[in-house]
mmCIF file of C-alpha atoms in Angstrom:
data_model
loop_
_atom_site.group_PDB
_atom_site.id
_atom_site.type_symbol
_atom_site.label_atom_id
_atom_site.label_comp_id
_atom_site.label_asym_id
_atom_site.label_seq_id
_atom_site.Cartn_x
_atom_site.Cartn_y
_atom_site.Cartn_z
ATOM 1 C CA MET P 1 -11.627 20.254 15.606
ATOM 2 C CA ARG P 2 -8.448 18.490 14.727
ATOM 3 C CA ASN P 3 -6.529 19.450 11.468
ATOM 4 C CA ILE P 4 -5.361 16.460 9.907
ATOM 5 C CA VAL P 5 -3.093 16.973 6.881
ATOM 6 C CA LEU P 6 -3.134 14.241 4.089
ATOM 7 C CA LEU P 7 -0.203 14.203 1.562
ATOM 8 C CA ALA P 8 -0.689 12.790 -1.773
ATOM 9 C CA PRO P 9 -4.463 12.166 -2.068
ATOM 10 C CA ASN P 10 -4.604 11.187 -5.596
ATOM 11 C CA GLY P 11 -2.780 8.231 -5.340
ATOM 12 C CA GLN P 12 -4.159 4.781 -4.587
ATOM 13 C CA VAL P 13 -4.091 4.974 -0.938
ATOM 14 C CA GLY P 14 -4.491 8.391 -0.620
ATOM 15 C CA PHE P 15 -7.623 8.608 -2.704
ATOM 16 C CA GLU P 16 -9.118 6.178 -0.238
ATOM 17 C CA LEU P 17 -7.539 7.970 2.502
ATOM 18 C CA ALA P 18 -9.550 11.175 1.765
ATOM 19 C CA ARG P 19 -12.534 9.136 2.157
ATOM 20 C CA SER P 20 -12.086 7.556 5.169
ATOM 21 C CA LEU P 21 -10.377 10.245 7.311
ATOM 22 C CA VAL P 22 -13.463 12.721 7.186
ATOM 23 C CA GLY P 23 -14.812 11.765 10.319
ATOM 24 C CA LEU P 24 -11.737 12.765 12.426
ATOM 25 C CA GLY P 25 -11.437 16.026 12.057
ATOM 26 C CA LYS P 26 -10.976 19.036 9.215
ATOM 27 C CA LEU P 27 -9.180 17.469 6.396
ATOM 28 C CA HIS P 28 -6.268 19.441 4.641
ATOM 29 C CA CYS P 29 -5.247 17.897 1.273
ATOM 30 C CA LEU P 30 -1.880 18.451 -0.105
ATOM 31 C CA SER P 31 -0.942 16.867 -3.491
ATOM 32 C CA ARG P 32 1.861 17.626 -6.158
ATOM 33 C CA ALA P 33 -0.201 19.697 -7.853
ATOM 34 C CA ASP P 34 -0.331 22.007 -5.121
ATOM 35 C CA ILE P 35 3.382 21.767 -4.162
ATOM 36 C CA ASP P 36 6.583 20.514 -5.185
ATOM 37 C CA PHE P 37 7.030 17.535 -2.548
ATOM 38 C CA SER P 38 10.979 17.317 -3.636
ATOM 39 C CA ASN P 39 11.278 20.935 -1.964
ATOM 40 C CA ILE P 40 10.922 19.681 1.673
ATOM 41 C CA ASN P 41 11.424 23.035 3.383
ATOM 42 C CA MET P 42 8.594 24.607 1.619
ATOM 43 C CA LEU P 43 6.257 21.466 2.178
ATOM 44 C CA LEU P 44 6.933 21.307 6.053
ATOM 45 C CA ALA P 45 6.297 25.328 5.980
ATOM 46 C CA ARG P 46 2.943 24.816 4.569
ATOM 47 C CA ILE P 47 1.991 21.880 6.940
ATOM 48 C CA ALA P 48 3.151 23.980 9.730
ATOM 49 C CA GLN P 49 0.890 26.627 8.633
ATOM 50 C CA LEU P 50 -2.248 24.144 8.844
ATOM 51 C CA GLN P 51 -1.297 23.309 12.731
ATOM 52 C CA PRO P 52 -1.463 19.434 12.165
ATOM 53 C CA ASP P 53 -2.704 17.081 14.681
ATOM 54 C CA ILE P 54 -2.509 14.457 12.394
ATOM 55 C CA ILE P 55 -0.003 13.958 9.357
ATOM 56 C CA VAL P 56 -0.859 11.177 7.153
ATOM 57 C CA ASN P 57 1.887 10.350 4.591
ATOM 58 C CA ALA P 58 0.441 8.663 1.644
ATOM 59 C CA ALA P 59 3.346 9.936 -0.779
ATOM 60 C CA ALA P 60 6.065 7.056 -1.339
ATOM 61 C CA TRP P 61 8.200 6.201 -4.635
ATOM 62 C CA THR P 62 6.952 3.064 -5.859
ATOM 63 C CA ALA P 63 8.385 2.418 -8.763
ATOM 64 C CA VAL P 64 10.597 -0.933 -7.763
ATOM 65 C CA ASP P 65 12.523 -1.246 -10.583
ATOM 66 C CA LYS P 66 13.106 2.591 -11.587
ATOM 67 C CA ALA P 67 14.611 3.096 -7.690
ATOM 68 C CA GLU P 68 17.836 0.776 -9.166
ATOM 69 C CA THR P 69 18.776 3.527 -10.849
ATOM 70 C CA GLU P 70 17.106 6.509 -9.632
ATOM 71 C CA GLN P 71 18.061 6.091 -6.468
ATOM 72 C CA GLU P 72 18.045 9.849 -5.553
ATOM 73 C CA GLY P 73 14.673 10.396 -6.288
ATOM 74 C CA ALA P 74 13.748 7.173 -4.069
ATOM 75 C CA TYR P 75 15.607 7.951 -0.811
ATOM 76 C CA LEU P 76 13.912 11.561 -1.088
ATOM 77 C CA LEU P 77 10.431 10.646 -1.153
ATOM 78 C CA ASN P 78 11.029 7.322 0.838
ATOM 79 C CA ALA P 79 13.578 8.331 3.380
ATOM 80 C CA THR P 80 14.222 11.909 3.472
ATOM 81 C CA LEU P 81 10.615 12.981 3.379
ATOM 82 C CA PRO P 82 9.522 10.758 6.233
ATOM 83 C CA ALA P 83 12.447 11.391 8.606
ATOM 84 C CA ALA P 84 11.585 15.645 8.039
ATOM 85 C CA LEU P 85 7.668 14.794 8.747
ATOM 86 C CA ALA P 86 8.473 12.987 11.903
ATOM 87 C CA THR P 87 10.580 16.022 13.078
ATOM 88 C CA LEU P 88 7.757 18.521 12.178
ATOM 89 C CA ALA P 89 4.897 15.818 13.783
ATOM 90 C CA GLN P 90 7.204 15.637 16.721
ATOM 91 C CA GLN P 91 7.394 19.637 17.193
ATOM 92 C CA SER P 92 3.706 20.015 16.781
ATOM 93 C CA ASN P 93 3.169 17.239 19.085
ATOM 94 C CA ALA P 94 0.941 15.592 16.347
ATOM 95 C CA TRP P 95 0.506 11.780 15.306
ATOM 96 C CA LEU P 96 2.410 10.449 12.152
ATOM 97 C CA VAL P 97 0.591 7.827 9.690
ATOM 98 C CA HIS P 98 3.313 6.439 7.219
ATOM 99 C CA TYR P 99 3.204 3.319 5.120
ATOM 100 C CA SER P 100 6.057 0.936 4.705
ATOM 101 C CA THR P 101 6.095 -2.618 2.771
ATOM 102 C CA ASP P 102 6.992 -6.217 2.970
ATOM 103 C CA TYR P 103 10.038 -5.469 0.791
ATOM 104 C CA VAL P 104 12.167 -4.574 4.015
ATOM 105 C CA TYR P 105 12.390 -8.042 4.873
ATOM 106 C CA PRO P 106 14.701 -10.484 3.344
ATOM 107 C CA GLY P 107 12.032 -12.649 1.721
ATOM 108 C CA THR P 108 13.875 -15.994 2.858
ATOM 109 C CA GLY P 109 11.799 -19.204 4.458
ATOM 110 C CA SER P 110 7.913 -19.568 4.752
ATOM 111 C CA ASN P 111 6.748 -18.022 8.038
ATOM 112 C CA ALA P 112 5.458 -15.027 8.018
ATOM 113 C CA TRP P 113 7.375 -12.192 9.110
ATOM 114 C CA GLN P 114 6.775 -10.366 12.523
ATOM 115 C CA GLU P 115 6.923 -6.854 12.794
ATOM 116 C CA HIS P 116 10.063 -7.381 15.296
ATOM 117 C CA ASP P 117 11.847 -9.550 12.711
ATOM 118 C CA THR P 118 15.284 -8.845 11.271
ATOM 119 C CA THR P 119 14.992 -6.735 8.096
ATOM 120 C CA ALA P 120 17.158 -7.054 5.117
ATOM 121 C CA PRO P 121 15.744 -5.552 2.195
ATOM 122 C CA LEU P 122 16.611 -6.920 -1.386
ATOM 123 C CA SER P 123 16.277 -4.097 -3.713
ATOM 124 C CA VAL P 124 17.020 -0.111 -3.528
ATOM 125 C CA TYR P 125 13.400 0.298 -2.677
ATOM 126 C CA GLY P 126 13.343 -1.779 -0.050
ATOM 127 C CA GLN P 127 16.268 0.249 1.443
ATOM 128 C CA THR P 128 14.566 3.415 1.004
ATOM 129 C CA LYS P 129 11.666 2.374 2.609
ATOM 130 C CA LEU P 130 13.296 0.771 5.717
ATOM 131 C CA ALA P 131 15.470 4.051 5.941
ATOM 132 C CA GLY P 132 12.125 5.918 6.256
ATOM 133 C CA ASP P 133 10.782 3.530 8.896
ATOM 134 C CA ILE P 134 14.164 3.949 11.154
ATOM 135 C CA ALA P 135 13.745 7.879 10.665
ATOM 136 C CA ILE P 136 10.003 8.035 11.949
ATOM 137 C CA GLN P 137 10.989 5.709 15.207
ATOM 138 C CA GLN P 138 14.108 7.932 15.814
ATOM 139 C CA HIS P 139 12.497 11.343 15.515
ATOM 140 C CA CYS P 140 9.208 11.143 16.439
ATOM 141 C CA ALA P 141 7.069 9.903 19.715
ATOM 142 C CA LYS P 142 3.609 9.289 18.091
ATOM 143 C CA TYR P 143 3.561 7.395 14.962
ATOM 144 C CA LEU P 144 1.767 4.644 13.100
ATOM 145 C CA ILE P 145 3.712 2.802 10.699
ATOM 146 C CA PHE P 146 1.611 0.311 8.540
ATOM 147 C CA ARG P 147 4.015 -2.069 6.485
ATOM 148 C CA THR P 148 1.675 -3.534 3.564
ATOM 149 C CA SER P 149 2.060 -5.931 0.836
ATOM 150 C CA TRP P 150 1.023 -6.264 -2.977
ATOM 151 C CA VAL P 151 -1.420 -3.118 -2.731
ATOM 152 C CA PHE P 152 -4.016 -2.845 -5.214
ATOM 153 C CA ALA P 153 -7.254 -0.462 -5.977
ATOM 154 C CA ALA P 154 -9.800 0.111 -8.331
ATOM 155 C CA ARG P 155 -8.349 3.078 -9.757
ATOM 156 C CA GLY P 156 -4.206 3.883 -10.552
ATOM 157 C CA ASN P 157 -1.825 1.398 -11.907
ATOM 158 C CA ASN P 158 -1.720 -1.788 -10.161
ATOM 159 C CA PHE P 159 -1.460 -5.577 -10.792
ATOM 160 C CA MET P 160 -5.413 -5.953 -10.988
ATOM 161 C CA ARG P 161 -5.786 -3.543 -13.554
ATOM 162 C CA THR P 162 -2.786 -4.333 -15.576
ATOM 163 C CA MET P 163 -3.790 -8.177 -15.496
ATOM 164 C CA LEU P 164 -7.242 -7.120 -16.773
ATOM 165 C CA THR P 165 -5.972 -4.856 -19.270
ATOM 166 C CA LEU P 166 -3.439 -7.894 -20.678
ATOM 167 C CA ALA P 167 -6.301 -10.317 -20.563
ATOM 168 C CA GLN P 168 -8.701 -8.162 -22.651
ATOM 169 C CA SER P 169 -5.882 -7.943 -25.235
ATOM 170 C CA ARG P 170 -3.781 -10.981 -25.265
ATOM 171 C CA ASP P 171 -4.492 -14.386 -25.572
ATOM 172 C CA ALA P 172 -1.462 -16.000 -23.773
ATOM 173 C CA LEU P 173 -0.050 -15.096 -20.413
ATOM 174 C CA GLN P 174 2.440 -16.161 -18.234
ATOM 175 C CA VAL P 175 2.604 -14.952 -14.212
ATOM 176 C CA VAL P 176 5.159 -15.486 -11.544
ATOM 177 C CA SER P 177 3.869 -18.302 -9.241
ATOM 178 C CA ASP P 178 6.799 -18.746 -6.825
ATOM 179 C CA GLN P 179 6.237 -15.082 -4.665
ATOM 180 C CA ILE P 180 3.947 -15.528 -1.933
ATOM 181 C CA GLY P 181 2.177 -12.742 -0.147
ATOM 182 C CA ALA P 182 -1.097 -11.460 0.547
ATOM 183 C CA PRO P 183 -3.171 -8.724 -1.889
ATOM 184 C CA THR P 184 -3.889 -5.730 -0.390
ATOM 185 C CA PRO P 185 -6.547 -3.402 -1.535
ATOM 186 C CA ALA P 186 -6.068 0.444 -0.499
ATOM 187 C CA ARG P 187 -9.764 0.588 0.562
ATOM 188 C CA LEU P 188 -8.619 -2.045 3.414
ATOM 189 C CA ILE P 189 -5.674 0.271 4.019
ATOM 190 C CA ALA P 190 -7.616 3.369 4.621
ATOM 191 C CA ASN P 191 -10.118 1.962 6.615
ATOM 192 C CA ILE P 192 -7.909 0.565 9.179
ATOM 193 C CA THR P 193 -6.058 3.653 9.446
ATOM 194 C CA ALA P 194 -9.239 5.477 10.668
ATOM 195 C CA LEU P 195 -9.790 2.769 12.842
ATOM 196 C CA ALA P 196 -6.350 2.509 14.493
ATOM 197 C CA LEU P 197 -6.473 6.647 14.614
ATOM 198 C CA GLN P 198 -9.324 6.704 16.285
ATOM 199 C CA GLN P 199 -8.122 4.609 19.263
ATOM 200 C CA ALA P 200 -4.444 6.150 19.198
ATOM 201 C CA LEU P 201 -6.182 9.470 19.684
ATOM 202 C CA GLN P 202 -7.849 8.000 22.665
ATOM 203 C CA ARG P 203 -5.177 5.863 24.355
ATOM 204 C CA GLY P 204 -2.078 7.820 23.423
ATOM 205 C CA GLU P 205 1.637 7.365 22.326
ATOM 206 C CA ALA P 206 1.341 3.833 23.764
ATOM 207 C CA LEU P 207 0.177 2.634 20.465
ATOM 208 C CA SER P 208 2.964 4.258 18.880
ATOM 209 C CA GLY P 209 4.480 1.426 16.709
ATOM 210 C CA VAL P 210 5.154 -0.498 13.444
ATOM 211 C CA TYR P 211 2.197 -3.010 12.352
ATOM 212 C CA HIS P 212 1.576 -4.977 9.505
ATOM 213 C CA LEU P 213 -1.723 -4.222 7.633
ATOM 214 C CA ALA P 214 -3.024 -6.871 5.025
ATOM 215 C CA PRO P 215 -5.533 -9.121 4.464
ATOM 216 C CA GLU P 216 -5.934 -12.680 6.126
ATOM 217 C CA GLY P 217 -4.366 -15.519 3.616
ATOM 218 C CA GLU P 218 -1.725 -16.032 1.288
ATOM 219 C CA THR P 219 -1.571 -16.573 -2.576
ATOM 220 C CA SER P 220 1.215 -16.258 -5.499
ATOM 221 C CA TRP P 221 0.963 -13.525 -8.438
ATOM 222 C CA TYR P 222 -0.541 -16.234 -10.444
ATOM 223 C CA GLY P 223 -2.997 -17.034 -8.086
ATOM 224 C CA PHE P 224 -4.225 -13.489 -7.608
ATOM 225 C CA ALA P 225 -3.840 -13.276 -11.164
ATOM 226 C CA ASP P 226 -6.039 -16.530 -11.851
ATOM 227 C CA ALA P 227 -8.665 -15.151 -8.901
ATOM 228 C CA ILE P 228 -9.079 -11.941 -11.325
ATOM 229 C CA PHE P 229 -9.905 -13.703 -14.373
ATOM 230 C CA SER P 230 -12.446 -15.913 -12.607
ATOM 231 C CA LEU P 231 -14.156 -12.926 -11.430
ATOM 232 C CA ALA P 232 -14.157 -11.283 -14.691
ATOM 233 C CA ARG P 233 -15.554 -14.411 -16.303
ATOM 234 C CA GLN P 234 -18.403 -14.369 -13.352
ATOM 235 C CA HIS P 235 -19.094 -10.746 -14.335
ATOM 236 C CA GLY P 236 -19.450 -11.089 -17.957
ATOM 237 C CA VAL P 237 -15.955 -9.215 -18.897
ATOM 238 C CA MET P 238 -15.232 -10.594 -22.303
ATOM 239 C CA LEU P 239 -11.395 -11.609 -21.936
ATOM 240 C CA ALA P 240 -9.063 -12.669 -24.949
ATOM 241 C CA LEU P 241 -7.098 -14.675 -22.808
ATOM 242 C CA ALA P 242 -7.697 -18.460 -22.906
ATOM 243 C CA PRO P 243 -7.801 -20.357 -19.720
ATOM 244 C CA GLU P 244 -5.253 -23.061 -21.048
ATOM 245 C CA LYS P 245 -3.011 -20.267 -22.063
ATOM 246 C CA PHE P 246 -2.396 -18.962 -18.746
ATOM 247 C CA SER P 247 0.559 -20.361 -17.287
ATOM 248 C CA ALA P 248 2.832 -20.276 -13.932
ATOM 249 C CA ILE P 249 6.244 -19.528 -14.667
ATOM 250 C CA GLY P 250 9.077 -19.076 -11.561
ATOM 251 C CA THR P 251 10.998 -15.922 -10.627
ATOM 252 C CA ALA P 252 14.225 -17.166 -12.677
ATOM 253 C CA ASP P 253 11.884 -16.875 -15.596
ATOM 254 C CA TYR P 254 11.063 -12.977 -15.289
ATOM 255 C CA PRO P 255 14.222 -11.348 -14.440
ATOM 256 C CA THR P 256 13.741 -7.739 -12.981
ATOM 257 C CA PRO P 257 16.087 -4.741 -11.995
ATOM 258 C CA ALA P 258 15.098 -5.349 -8.812
ATOM 259 C CA LYS P 259 14.899 -8.642 -6.440
ATOM 260 C CA ARG P 260 11.496 -9.322 -5.067
ATOM 261 C CA PRO P 261 11.070 -11.391 -2.123
ATOM 262 C CA ALA P 262 9.734 -14.672 -2.349
ATOM 263 C CA ASN P 263 8.362 -14.865 1.010
ATOM 264 C CA SER P 264 5.963 -11.423 1.839
ATOM 265 C CA ARG P 265 3.633 -13.256 4.079
ATOM 266 C CA LEU P 266 2.915 -10.946 7.271
ATOM 267 C CA CYS P 267 1.690 -11.768 10.504
ATOM 268 C CA LEU P 268 -1.089 -9.660 11.628
ATOM 269 C CA THR P 269 -1.617 -10.794 15.163
ATOM 270 C CA LYS P 270 -0.327 -7.556 16.447
ATOM 271 C CA ILE P 271 -2.472 -5.095 14.566
ATOM 272 C CA GLN P 272 -5.747 -7.218 15.399
ATOM 273 C CA GLN P 273 -4.723 -7.728 19.129
ATOM 274 C CA THR P 274 -3.417 -3.822 19.300
ATOM 275 C CA PHE P 275 -6.755 -2.700 17.913
ATOM 276 C CA ASN P 276 -8.899 -5.345 18.676
ATOM 277 C CA LEU P 277 -10.327 -5.877 15.265
ATOM 278 C CA GLN P 278 -10.560 -8.774 12.600
ATOM 279 C CA LEU P 279 -8.850 -8.606 9.273
ATOM 280 C CA PRO P 280 -10.689 -10.075 6.405
ATOM 281 C CA ASP P 281 -9.503 -12.465 3.949
ATOM 282 C CA TRP P 282 -7.850 -11.322 0.629
ATOM 283 C CA GLN P 283 -10.568 -12.985 -1.872
ATOM 284 C CA SER P 284 -13.348 -11.128 -0.192
ATOM 285 C CA GLN P 285 -11.430 -8.041 -0.554
ATOM 286 C CA LEU P 286 -10.378 -8.642 -4.180
ATOM 287 C CA ALA P 287 -13.932 -9.226 -5.030
ATOM 288 C CA LEU P 288 -15.366 -5.809 -3.366
ATOM 289 C CA THR P 289 -12.279 -4.138 -5.451
ATOM 290 C CA PHE P 290 -13.107 -5.989 -8.629
ATOM 291 C CA ILE P 291 -16.752 -5.125 -8.685
ATOM 292 C CA GLU P 292 -15.803 -1.325 -8.021
ATOM 293 C CA TRP P 293 -13.622 -1.240 -10.821
ATOM 294 C CA ARG P 294 -16.232 -2.800 -12.817
ATOM 295 C CA ASN P 295 -18.794 -0.211 -11.916
ATOM 296 C CA ASN P 296 -16.082 2.344 -12.596
ATOM 297 C CA ALA P 297 -15.182 1.114 -16.058
ATOM 298 C CA GLN P 298 -19.157 0.145 -17.163
ATOM 299 C CA VAL P 299 -19.749 3.823 -16.659
ATOM 300 C CA ASN P 300 -16.744 4.896 -18.641
ATOM 301 C CA ASN P 301 -17.569 2.540 -21.404
ATOM 302 C CA THR P 302 -14.112 0.342 -21.234
ATOM 303 C CA VAL P 303 -15.930 -2.968 -20.278
ATOM 304 C CA ILE P 304 -17.492 -4.988 -23.025
ATOM 305 C CA CYS P 305 -19.705 -7.269 -21.791
ATOM 306 C CA PRO P 306 -22.101 -9.613 -23.653
#
């Protein structure tokens, strides 16, 4: 039986991966509660003991703005750790799965980015993620790097949950409308990872590469929020936010420490053709994730319904 080592199983993507990967082998989950991820030598030694056939790295520094001032921590998790995992995977003849981001691209124009397009991150976060991507490609022969965008889930800290919390407590809200991308649920990332790994195990390292992983379609953060609020009202979630007081603003009106890409569109042709799959649209994926959130919230008595 194959040994699969999953790093950070308690995060948004890691939680879903822990469910999707169980059918591929014996799953060994290593969380930050189990071992200090900043002690890379200790972490590598623990992984090596498990004799991995597959290493899935769901650990990452995701605090985009904090990375501007806490660069050392961001580089450690997003660049140094992936490089070390790639070396270990190569030594172990193991597959390495890693998750990257649309932030590695400059965000210019309106065309969907392809995997071979020139990268030019606008932020420290994007720079650290790109450094991790490059290191993996340099040190490991069998790897799958999935670049995703606008990740959200029914659990954890993410845009969907933040918008729902704000809309239940505020009567007015403004959201940026000039950044375009595809909201990607963690569940979809995990499910496609499992499908891709199944084929990679059968077809070999010819499938190694960088792939874009997101739903079909595009929207703005404002459009994403509007769809969230529409679902909430349809499902009887009481919102303090008045529809007429929900408005769109430009990026210039909402300055942040880290610069965000205006164009986060990702071309999905490569992943769909390589693995013979069809990715769903973002609206259907949002609806599924929203329902999961609502069901969880009802169990915990946090949703007020009429």
